[in-house]
Amino acid sequence: MPCVTDSHRTAETAGSDPSGGATPAGGIASDTTGGSLIRGGAWQSAGNVMPQLYTLAISVAAARFLGPERLGRQSFIAFVALSVVMVLSLGVALSLQRSIAESVGRGRADEARALAGWGTRVLLAMALLGGAGVALPGLLGATPGPAWLLAGLATALAIAHAAPSSALLGVQRFREAARVGLATGLLAVVGTVLVLALGGGIAGLFAVEAVVSAVNLAWTSALARRSWRRLGQLPRPSPALRRATARYGGFMTLSIMLSYVAWRRSEFFVLAYYSTDTQIALYSIAFAATAAVSALPERLSQVMVSAFATLLGAGAHGRIRSAFSRSLRLILLFTVVLTAAALATGPEAVTTVYGHKYREAGQLLLILLLIIPFVPLWHLSNSLLTGLGEVRAPLLTSATAAAVNLALAFLLIPSLEAVGAALANTGGQLCATAVAFAFARRRIGRVDWRLPWLLRGVAVSALAGLATWAVADRVGGGLGLALGLAAGAVALSILASKVHVLSADDAGRLEADIGSALGGRMGTAVRLVAEPAAKAP
């Protein structure tokens, strides 16, 4: 949300494959394969990663045009608005998404469409409440007043957008959902930079956000209505189904409120009380950069909610544990590579892009990046619990993490300011990850880590990261970053092909899922880094 910020054939026909075509509901569980999830995850990742990159671009423009103090004030308003969007919409949206997915898995397309209509009405009511709440400070005299009012409008539109978006995700129409954000995000970048250059200031920035939110809502709603027509007639969902979805949504909302404390800059409130707008600006830049790095593994993990719910609805319980283990191994391997590159180049990149006045943000970034390798573990565990309809486990997880985060924030921020905020955020997230994984493992049993290959991946990533840092630090500036990343990529390719960071089984399945992509080059790359398959006697 912050601008420096996202013909019915028969009653048994439902859903879609991730590439957009309609599929029979009875077959959607069998269609929920590694390939379908990778394709869907790629679209969802693009729909999440690109907006994060858009956000960074706008953040750079805002930092240059507004300066540290006004950037801090803008970041605080944006954080308040985003907090309201997350609290009032995400729990209902996740509940709606998993209920629609489970109904589709049972072959109840008409039931899924009825849930979509009911969820829309609920979220529209939330939108009115949230928008008014964010606009209220502006009406009471908070400055700048127009920025608060425009942020309230953007908040209402963003909450309403959660209804059609969750309906699309529930029937696995990932590509359509992602395309909207990719297009409108680019519009936001161009519009915001132009408005800032013309002197629009903080209020102009939120005016662009409101326009983009309106376009998102209109476009996604049109796509959702087209999908709903394929899901059958629109009966009223049964009272029992409405109650179950609402009850789960209520638990999820409370859980999200608590997890938000640990994961989404709740330290801002403490930092705003004890420190200055400049410290908020520094922390905001470091946090935005970390969010951009974590966006891809985060979205790849979150796409599994619909998969786990669909497999549960189809009674395919045996596939859930294997899907969790394999997804964790592959996403974690990718994430450690990403973390090594970010640690090697992050501080220099912040100074080069934002300017020397924001150099301290690069030091904060090193602290916040320490949580990135744990992102897949947290999000996959949470996706599993959500997909299986758990309510108490996510709630207990979030409550524990929130308590740790708040305790650390009040303990560290008064003396360490932004550094204390970064340490508090990292501590809360580590706690949340440990508790969430413990609950997930209790549900599915032992997780197959394939530790020999995972440890090889960590070692190779660390060496490639050192190569990246050595070149980038010696050359310096933008050229040093480019040459360092190139050196790291070469080192990674050579080491991974020599050491073999994928087991033959994982490589075989991954090649079957994505091997034909890019003219077969993905299959070649997978074979290069994989353990050689055992030859038949």
Short mmCIF file of N, CA, C and O in Angstrom, two decimals, residues 16-80:
data_model
loop_
_atom_site.label_atom_id
_atom_site.label_comp_id
_atom_site.label_asym_id
_atom_site.label_seq_id
_atom_site.Cartn_x
_atom_site.Cartn_y
_atom_site.Cartn_z
N SER A 16 -9.24 -23.05 -12.61
CA SER A 16 -8.41 -22.86 -13.78
C SER A 16 -7.06 -23.45 -13.51
O SER A 16 -6.70 -23.73 -12.39
N ASP A 17 -6.33 -23.68 -14.57
CA ASP A 17 -4.93 -23.99 -14.35
C ASP A 17 -4.20 -22.68 -14.18
O ASP A 17 -4.69 -21.62 -14.46
N PRO A 18 -2.98 -22.72 -13.68
CA PRO A 18 -2.30 -21.47 -13.41
C PRO A 18 -2.01 -20.65 -14.64
O PRO A 18 -1.67 -19.49 -14.53
N SER A 19 -2.08 -21.23 -15.81
CA SER A 19 -1.84 -20.46 -17.01
C SER A 19 -3.08 -19.83 -17.54
O SER A 19 -3.06 -19.10 -18.50
N GLY A 20 -4.22 -20.08 -16.97
CA GLY A 20 -5.39 -19.34 -17.32
C GLY A 20 -6.53 -20.11 -17.89
O GLY A 20 -7.62 -19.62 -18.04
N GLY A 21 -6.40 -21.37 -18.28
CA GLY A 21 -7.50 -22.10 -18.86
C GLY A 21 -8.35 -22.76 -17.82
O GLY A 21 -7.91 -23.17 -16.78
N ALA A 22 -9.65 -22.90 -18.10
CA ALA A 22 -10.55 -23.53 -17.15
C ALA A 22 -10.31 -25.02 -17.12
O ALA A 22 -10.02 -25.66 -18.10
N THR A 23 -10.46 -25.61 -15.94
CA THR A 23 -10.26 -27.03 -15.76
C THR A 23 -11.39 -27.59 -14.95
O THR A 23 -11.96 -26.93 -14.10
N PRO A 24 -11.72 -28.87 -15.13
CA PRO A 24 -12.76 -29.47 -14.31
C PRO A 24 -12.35 -29.50 -12.86
O PRO A 24 -11.21 -29.76 -12.52
N ALA A 25 -13.32 -29.23 -12.02
CA ALA A 25 -13.01 -29.21 -10.59
C ALA A 25 -12.52 -30.54 -10.12
O ALA A 25 -11.65 -30.63 -9.27
N GLY A 26 -13.09 -31.63 -10.65
CA GLY A 26 -12.66 -32.93 -10.20
C GLY A 26 -11.23 -33.22 -10.50
O GLY A 26 -10.60 -34.05 -9.89
N GLY A 27 -10.64 -32.49 -11.49
CA GLY A 27 -9.26 -32.73 -11.85
C GLY A 27 -8.30 -31.71 -11.31
O GLY A 27 -7.11 -31.79 -11.58
N ILE A 28 -8.79 -30.73 -10.59
CA ILE A 28 -7.89 -29.65 -10.18
C ILE A 28 -6.86 -30.13 -9.16
O ILE A 28 -5.74 -29.63 -9.13
N ALA A 29 -7.19 -31.11 -8.34
CA ALA A 29 -6.19 -31.63 -7.41
C ALA A 29 -5.09 -32.36 -8.16
O ALA A 29 -3.91 -32.21 -7.84
N SER A 30 -5.45 -33.16 -9.17
CA SER A 30 -4.42 -33.83 -9.96
C SER A 30 -3.63 -32.83 -10.79
O SER A 30 -2.47 -33.06 -11.13
N ASP A 31 -4.24 -31.70 -11.13
CA ASP A 31 -3.54 -30.65 -11.86
C ASP A 31 -2.64 -29.82 -10.95
O ASP A 31 -1.84 -29.02 -11.44
N THR A 32 -2.78 -29.98 -9.64
CA THR A 32 -1.94 -29.25 -8.70
C THR A 32 -0.62 -29.99 -8.55
O THR A 32 -0.43 -30.81 -7.66
N THR A 33 0.29 -29.74 -9.49
CA THR A 33 1.56 -30.44 -9.56
C THR A 33 2.70 -29.46 -9.32
O THR A 33 2.50 -28.25 -9.19
N GLY A 34 3.92 -30.02 -9.30
CA GLY A 34 5.07 -29.15 -9.16
C GLY A 34 5.15 -28.13 -10.27
O GLY A 34 5.46 -26.96 -10.05
N GLY A 35 4.88 -28.58 -11.48
CA GLY A 35 4.93 -27.65 -12.61
C GLY A 35 3.90 -26.56 -12.50
O GLY A 35 4.19 -25.38 -12.76
N SER A 36 2.67 -26.91 -12.13
CA SER A 36 1.62 -25.90 -12.02
C SER A 36 1.94 -24.89 -10.93
O SER A 36 1.71 -23.70 -11.08
N LEU A 37 2.51 -25.38 -9.83
CA LEU A 37 2.84 -24.48 -8.73
C LEU A 37 4.04 -23.60 -9.05
O LEU A 37 4.10 -22.45 -8.64
N ILE A 38 5.00 -24.15 -9.80
CA ILE A 38 6.14 -23.32 -10.20
C ILE A 38 5.69 -22.24 -11.15
O ILE A 38 6.08 -21.07 -11.03
N ARG A 39 4.83 -22.61 -12.12
CA ARG A 39 4.33 -21.59 -13.04
C ARG A 39 3.50 -20.55 -12.30
O ARG A 39 3.65 -19.34 -12.50
N GLY A 40 2.61 -21.03 -11.42
CA GLY A 40 1.81 -20.09 -10.64
C GLY A 40 2.66 -19.26 -9.72
O GLY A 40 2.47 -18.06 -9.57
N GLY A 41 3.65 -19.92 -9.08
CA GLY A 41 4.54 -19.18 -8.20
C GLY A 41 5.37 -18.15 -8.93
O GLY A 41 5.67 -17.08 -8.40
N ALA A 42 5.75 -18.48 -10.18
CA ALA A 42 6.52 -17.51 -10.97
C ALA A 42 5.68 -16.27 -11.24
O ALA A 42 6.17 -15.13 -11.13
N TRP A 43 4.40 -16.47 -11.60
CA TRP A 43 3.54 -15.31 -11.84
C TRP A 43 3.28 -14.54 -10.55
O TRP A 43 3.32 -13.31 -10.52
N GLN A 44 3.02 -15.26 -9.47
CA GLN A 44 2.81 -14.59 -8.19
C GLN A 44 4.06 -13.87 -7.73
O GLN A 44 4.00 -12.78 -7.17
N SER A 45 5.22 -14.48 -7.98
CA SER A 45 6.47 -13.84 -7.60
C SER A 45 6.70 -12.58 -8.41
O SER A 45 7.10 -11.55 -7.87
N ALA A 46 6.46 -12.68 -9.71
CA ALA A 46 6.58 -11.48 -10.54
C ALA A 46 5.63 -10.40 -10.06
O ALA A 46 5.98 -9.21 -10.01
N GLY A 47 4.41 -10.82 -9.66
CA GLY A 47 3.43 -9.86 -9.19
C GLY A 47 3.77 -9.27 -7.84
O GLY A 47 3.19 -8.26 -7.44
N ASN A 48 4.72 -9.87 -7.14
CA ASN A 48 5.14 -9.34 -5.84
C ASN A 48 6.53 -8.71 -5.91
O ASN A 48 6.78 -7.68 -5.29
N VAL A 49 7.44 -9.32 -6.67
CA VAL A 49 8.81 -8.82 -6.74
C VAL A 49 8.87 -7.51 -7.50
O VAL A 49 9.51 -6.55 -7.06
N MET A 50 8.22 -7.45 -8.66
CA MET A 50 8.27 -6.21 -9.44
C MET A 50 7.71 -5.03 -8.66
O MET A 50 8.31 -3.95 -8.67
N PRO A 51 6.56 -5.17 -7.97
CA PRO A 51 6.11 -4.04 -7.15
C PRO A 51 7.12 -3.63 -6.08
O PRO A 51 7.24 -2.44 -5.76
N GLN A 52 7.87 -4.60 -5.54
CA GLN A 52 8.90 -4.23 -4.57
C GLN A 52 10.01 -3.42 -5.23
O GLN A 52 10.54 -2.47 -4.65
N LEU A 53 10.35 -3.80 -6.47
CA LEU A 53 11.35 -3.03 -7.21
C LEU A 53 10.79 -1.65 -7.57
O LEU A 53 11.52 -0.65 -7.53
N TYR A 54 9.51 -1.61 -7.94
CA TYR A 54 8.87 -0.32 -8.18
C TYR A 54 8.95 0.55 -6.90
O TYR A 54 9.21 1.75 -6.95
N THR A 55 8.68 -0.08 -5.77
CA THR A 55 8.72 0.64 -4.50
C THR A 55 10.10 1.21 -4.23
O THR A 55 10.24 2.35 -3.77
N LEU A 56 11.14 0.42 -4.51
CA LEU A 56 12.49 0.92 -4.31
C LEU A 56 12.78 2.11 -5.22
O LEU A 56 13.41 3.08 -4.81
N ALA A 57 12.31 2.03 -6.48
CA ALA A 57 12.54 3.14 -7.40
C ALA A 57 11.86 4.42 -6.89
O ALA A 57 12.45 5.51 -6.90
N ILE A 58 10.63 4.28 -6.41
CA ILE A 58 9.91 5.43 -5.87
C ILE A 58 10.58 5.92 -4.59
O ILE A 58 10.67 7.13 -4.32
N SER A 59 11.08 4.98 -3.80
CA SER A 59 11.77 5.34 -2.56
C SER A 59 13.00 6.20 -2.84
O SER A 59 13.27 7.18 -2.15
N VAL A 60 13.74 5.83 -3.87
CA VAL A 60 14.92 6.61 -4.24
C VAL A 60 14.51 8.01 -4.66
O VAL A 60 15.11 9.01 -4.23
N ALA A 61 13.47 8.11 -5.50
CA ALA A 61 13.00 9.43 -5.94
C ALA A 61 12.53 10.27 -4.76
O ALA A 61 12.85 11.46 -4.65
N ALA A 62 11.77 9.62 -3.84
CA ALA A 62 11.28 10.36 -2.69
C ALA A 62 12.42 10.82 -1.79
O ALA A 62 12.41 11.94 -1.26
N ALA A 63 13.43 9.97 -1.61
CA ALA A 63 14.57 10.34 -0.79
C ALA A 63 15.30 11.54 -1.37
O ALA A 63 15.72 12.46 -0.65
N ARG A 64 15.42 11.55 -2.68
CA ARG A 64 16.14 12.65 -3.33
C ARG A 64 15.33 13.95 -3.30
O ARG A 64 15.89 15.03 -3.09
N PHE A 65 14.02 13.86 -3.54
CA PHE A 65 13.19 15.06 -3.63
C PHE A 65 12.73 15.58 -2.26
O PHE A 65 12.60 16.79 -2.07
N LEU A 66 12.47 14.67 -1.32
CA LEU A 66 11.91 15.08 -0.04
C LEU A 66 12.96 15.35 1.03
O LEU A 66 12.75 16.16 1.94
N GLY A 67 14.08 14.63 0.97
CA GLY A 67 15.07 14.74 2.03
C GLY A 67 14.73 13.82 3.19
O GLY A 67 13.60 13.32 3.31
N PRO A 68 15.70 13.57 4.10
CA PRO A 68 15.50 12.59 5.16
C PRO A 68 14.31 12.88 6.07
O PRO A 68 13.54 11.96 6.40
N GLU A 69 14.11 14.12 6.48
CA GLU A 69 13.05 14.41 7.46
C GLU A 69 11.66 14.20 6.85
O GLU A 69 10.81 13.53 7.44
N ARG A 70 11.41 14.78 5.67
CA ARG A 70 10.09 14.62 5.06
C ARG A 70 9.88 13.19 4.58
O ARG A 70 8.75 12.69 4.59
N LEU A 71 10.95 12.50 4.17
CA LEU A 71 10.82 11.08 3.81
C LEU A 71 10.38 10.27 5.01
O LEU A 71 9.55 9.36 4.90
N GLY A 72 10.92 10.59 6.18
CA GLY A 72 10.50 9.89 7.39
C GLY A 72 9.03 10.10 7.70
O GLY A 72 8.32 9.16 8.09
N ARG A 73 8.53 11.32 7.52
CA ARG A 73 7.12 11.60 7.77
C ARG A 73 6.24 10.85 6.77
O ARG A 73 5.24 10.25 7.14
N GLN A 74 6.63 10.86 5.50
CA GLN A 74 5.87 10.12 4.47
C GLN A 74 5.86 8.63 4.79
O GLN A 74 4.83 7.95 4.65
N SER A 75 7.00 8.10 5.19
CA SER A 75 7.11 6.68 5.49
C SER A 75 6.20 6.29 6.66
O SER A 75 5.60 5.21 6.67
N PHE A 76 6.09 7.18 7.64
CA PHE A 76 5.24 6.87 8.78
C PHE A 76 3.76 6.84 8.38
O PHE A 76 3.02 5.94 8.79
N ILE A 77 3.32 7.81 7.56
CA ILE A 77 1.92 7.80 7.10
C ILE A 77 1.66 6.54 6.28
O ILE A 77 0.62 5.88 6.44
N ALA A 78 2.60 6.20 5.40
CA ALA A 78 2.44 5.00 4.58
C ALA A 78 2.37 3.75 5.43
O ALA A 78 1.60 2.83 5.15
N PHE A 79 3.18 3.71 6.49
CA PHE A 79 3.17 2.55 7.37
C PHE A 79 1.83 2.41 8.09
O PHE A 79 1.30 1.30 8.22
N VAL A 80 1.28 3.51 8.56
CA VAL A 80 -0.03 3.46 9.22
C VAL A 80 -1.09 2.93 8.25
O VAL A 80 -1.90 2.07 8.60
#
